[in-house]
Amino acid sequence: ICKANIWRSQIAEAIYNNMYKNKAISIAWCEARKEKYNGIPSQDIFELLKEKGIDISKQKITYISDIDLGILYKVKRIIFLYNPLDESKVDKNCIIESKSVYEYLNWYFWSKVIIYGIKDPYNVWKLELNKIFQILMLLLYLHYQYYY
């Protein structure tokens, strides 16, 4: 789960599903950029992952409002790609049951939530996207080794 499901979570979903052949899904916890991207991840992500041999042509942006929250009870882990420095300006507009998404997940799913503080790569250079790809790849590898 990340803010807009355009960058970080799309990369994480692609890496995880490519490495482990499991069905990870990525979800946006805020719909601030919904109209701008029209349900499609950033073109930069398609290009970056294509260079790495990962095809995400079928991946779409999923918003937390589009899913049955009951599915969260069935998953093993909820990985929250989140920059805590952005909390105050983001959470005010992204509410579930009168709680910020961050508070909601920690309230109901505290034993499943893992937070990785990954900077939002919105409008960054390709070199920065490569760094984020490498960090996510390492984190997801270590996460899988530890939890599964």
Tab-separated table of C-alpha atoms in Angstrom:
chain	number	residue	atom	x	y	z
A	1	ILE	CA	0.000	0.000	0.000
A	2	CYS	CA	1.290	3.463	-0.825
A	3	LYS	CA	-0.144	6.901	-1.393
A	4	ALA	CA	-1.165	6.846	-5.054
A	5	ASN	CA	-0.201	3.362	-6.364
A	6	ILE	CA	1.658	4.972	-9.256
A	7	TRP	CA	5.306	4.365	-8.370
A	8	ARG	CA	6.512	2.565	-5.222
A	9	SER	CA	3.769	0.002	-4.776
A	10	GLN	CA	3.646	-0.784	-8.499
A	11	ILE	CA	7.385	-1.514	-8.448
A	12	ALA	CA	7.017	-3.591	-5.264
A	13	GLU	CA	4.100	-5.598	-6.703
A	14	ALA	CA	6.039	-6.308	-9.889
A	15	ILE	CA	9.232	-7.323	-8.065
A	16	TYR	CA	7.433	-9.551	-5.575
A	17	ASN	CA	5.324	-11.307	-8.185
A	18	ASN	CA	8.345	-11.717	-10.466
A	19	MET	CA	10.629	-13.082	-7.730
A	20	TYR	CA	8.152	-15.344	-5.921
A	21	LYS	CA	5.385	-16.003	-8.454
A	22	ASN	CA	2.880	-15.072	-5.755
A	23	LYS	CA	-0.075	-12.796	-6.157
A	24	ALA	CA	0.819	-9.570	-4.437
A	25	ILE	CA	-1.467	-6.630	-5.118
A	26	SER	CA	-0.699	-2.977	-4.701
A	27	ILE	CA	-3.229	-0.467	-3.442
A	28	ALA	CA	-3.408	3.330	-3.317
A	29	TRP	CA	-4.497	4.699	0.026
A	30	CYS	CA	-5.324	8.149	-1.331
A	31	GLU	CA	-7.074	9.121	-4.549
A	32	ALA	CA	-5.381	12.513	-4.974
A	33	ARG	CA	-3.923	11.664	-8.404
A	34	LYS	CA	-6.753	9.428	-9.644
A	35	GLU	CA	-7.865	11.586	-12.557
A	36	LYS	CA	-4.349	12.473	-13.676
A	37	TYR	CA	-3.270	8.859	-14.213
A	38	ASN	CA	-6.637	7.376	-15.231
A	39	GLY	CA	-5.952	4.002	-13.604
A	40	ILE	CA	-2.556	3.447	-15.226
A	41	PRO	CA	0.799	3.516	-13.394
A	42	SER	CA	3.443	6.048	-14.392
A	43	GLN	CA	4.975	5.441	-17.824
A	44	ASP	CA	8.412	5.729	-16.178
A	45	ILE	CA	7.628	2.584	-14.174
A	46	PHE	CA	6.722	0.617	-17.318
A	47	GLU	CA	10.048	1.611	-18.901
A	48	LEU	CA	12.141	0.957	-15.776
A	49	LEU	CA	10.677	-2.490	-15.208
A	50	LYS	CA	10.874	-3.406	-18.892
A	51	GLU	CA	14.631	-2.700	-18.699
A	52	LYS	CA	14.760	-5.153	-15.770
A	53	GLY	CA	12.884	-7.813	-17.741
A	54	ILE	CA	9.604	-7.381	-15.847
A	55	ASP	CA	6.375	-6.850	-17.779
A	56	ILE	CA	3.688	-4.856	-15.966
A	57	SER	CA	1.495	-4.126	-18.967
A	58	LYS	CA	-1.498	-5.664	-17.175
A	59	GLN	CA	-0.988	-3.850	-13.854
A	60	LYS	CA	-3.541	-1.180	-13.002
A	61	ILE	CA	-3.926	1.309	-10.185
A	62	THR	CA	-6.186	-0.036	-7.445
A	63	TYR	CA	-7.604	2.294	-4.820
A	64	ILE	CA	-8.449	1.251	-1.289
A	65	SER	CA	-11.993	2.502	-1.918
A	66	ASP	CA	-12.282	-0.036	-4.785
A	67	ILE	CA	-11.675	-3.119	-2.655
A	68	ASP	CA	-13.603	-4.967	0.002
A	69	LEU	CA	-11.589	-4.204	3.126
A	70	GLY	CA	-12.409	-7.708	4.325
A	71	ILE	CA	-9.678	-8.986	2.021
A	72	LEU	CA	-7.157	-7.454	4.425
A	73	TYR	CA	-8.128	-10.107	6.996
A	74	LYS	CA	-7.078	-12.824	4.542
A	75	VAL	CA	-3.606	-11.552	3.627
A	76	LYS	CA	-0.462	-12.597	5.473
A	77	ARG	CA	1.234	-9.190	5.447
A	78	ILE	CA	0.365	-5.614	4.620
A	79	ILE	CA	3.454	-3.747	3.492
A	80	PHE	CA	2.976	-0.020	3.820
A	81	LEU	CA	5.378	1.992	1.639
A	82	TYR	CA	5.207	5.228	3.459
A	83	ASN	CA	7.260	8.304	4.091
A	84	PRO	CA	6.454	9.279	7.695
A	85	LEU	CA	7.523	12.854	6.925
A	86	ASP	CA	4.502	13.145	4.606
A	87	GLU	CA	1.980	11.987	7.234
A	88	SER	CA	0.546	15.355	8.239
A	89	LYS	CA	-0.106	16.650	4.736
A	90	VAL	CA	-1.419	13.373	3.287
A	91	ASP	CA	-3.536	11.704	5.947
A	92	LYS	CA	-6.049	14.535	6.380
A	93	ASN	CA	-7.574	13.750	2.978
A	94	CYS	CA	-7.389	9.958	3.134
A	95	ILE	CA	-9.825	8.690	5.747
A	96	ILE	CA	-11.452	5.322	6.488
A	97	GLU	CA	-14.007	5.136	9.309
A	98	SER	CA	-12.841	8.520	10.681
A	99	LYS	CA	-9.209	7.356	10.889
A	100	SER	CA	-6.312	8.063	8.591
A	101	VAL	CA	-5.450	5.029	6.490
A	102	TYR	CA	-2.240	4.656	8.496
A	103	GLU	CA	-4.200	4.695	11.803
A	104	TYR	CA	-6.875	2.376	10.392
A	105	LEU	CA	-4.367	-0.245	9.282
A	106	ASN	CA	-2.468	-0.085	12.552
A	107	TRP	CA	-5.691	-0.255	14.573
A	108	TYR	CA	-7.268	-3.260	12.847
A	109	PHE	CA	-4.283	-5.059	11.331
A	110	TRP	CA	-1.370	-4.138	13.613
A	111	SER	CA	0.020	-7.688	13.589
A	112	LYS	CA	0.167	-7.724	9.774
A	113	VAL	CA	1.393	-4.206	9.022
A	114	ILE	CA	5.031	-3.644	8.152
A	115	ILE	CA	6.088	-0.113	7.321
A	116	TYR	CA	8.981	0.604	5.003
A	117	GLY	CA	9.841	4.292	4.879
A	118	ILE	CA	10.403	4.728	1.152
A	119	LYS	CA	10.464	8.206	-0.345
A	120	ASP	CA	7.705	8.981	-2.857
A	121	PRO	CA	9.533	9.038	-6.214
A	122	TYR	CA	6.928	11.319	-7.822
A	123	ASN	CA	8.705	13.492	-10.427
A	124	VAL	CA	12.193	12.114	-9.840
A	125	TRP	CA	14.926	11.289	-12.299
A	126	LYS	CA	15.419	7.809	-13.699
A	127	LEU	CA	18.555	7.307	-11.594
A	128	GLU	CA	16.470	7.815	-8.453
A	129	LEU	CA	13.891	5.298	-9.706
A	130	ASN	CA	16.677	2.746	-10.181
A	131	LYS	CA	17.778	3.301	-6.576
A	132	ILE	CA	14.213	2.834	-5.352
A	133	PHE	CA	13.918	-0.340	-7.462
A	134	GLN	CA	17.105	-1.734	-5.886
A	135	ILE	CA	15.983	-0.829	-2.349
A	136	LEU	CA	12.558	-2.415	-2.854
A	137	MET	CA	14.094	-5.520	-4.385
A	138	LEU	CA	16.369	-5.974	-1.373
A	139	LEU	CA	13.617	-5.215	1.157
A	140	LEU	CA	11.196	-7.645	-0.457
A	141	TYR	CA	13.846	-10.361	-0.678
A	142	LEU	CA	14.708	-9.938	3.012
A	143	HIS	CA	11.033	-9.693	3.949
A	144	TYR	CA	10.250	-12.960	2.174
A	145	GLN	CA	13.221	-14.739	3.751
A	146	TYR	CA	12.202	-13.601	7.236
A	147	TYR	CA	8.424	-14.039	7.121
A	148	TYR	CA	7.934	-17.080	4.886
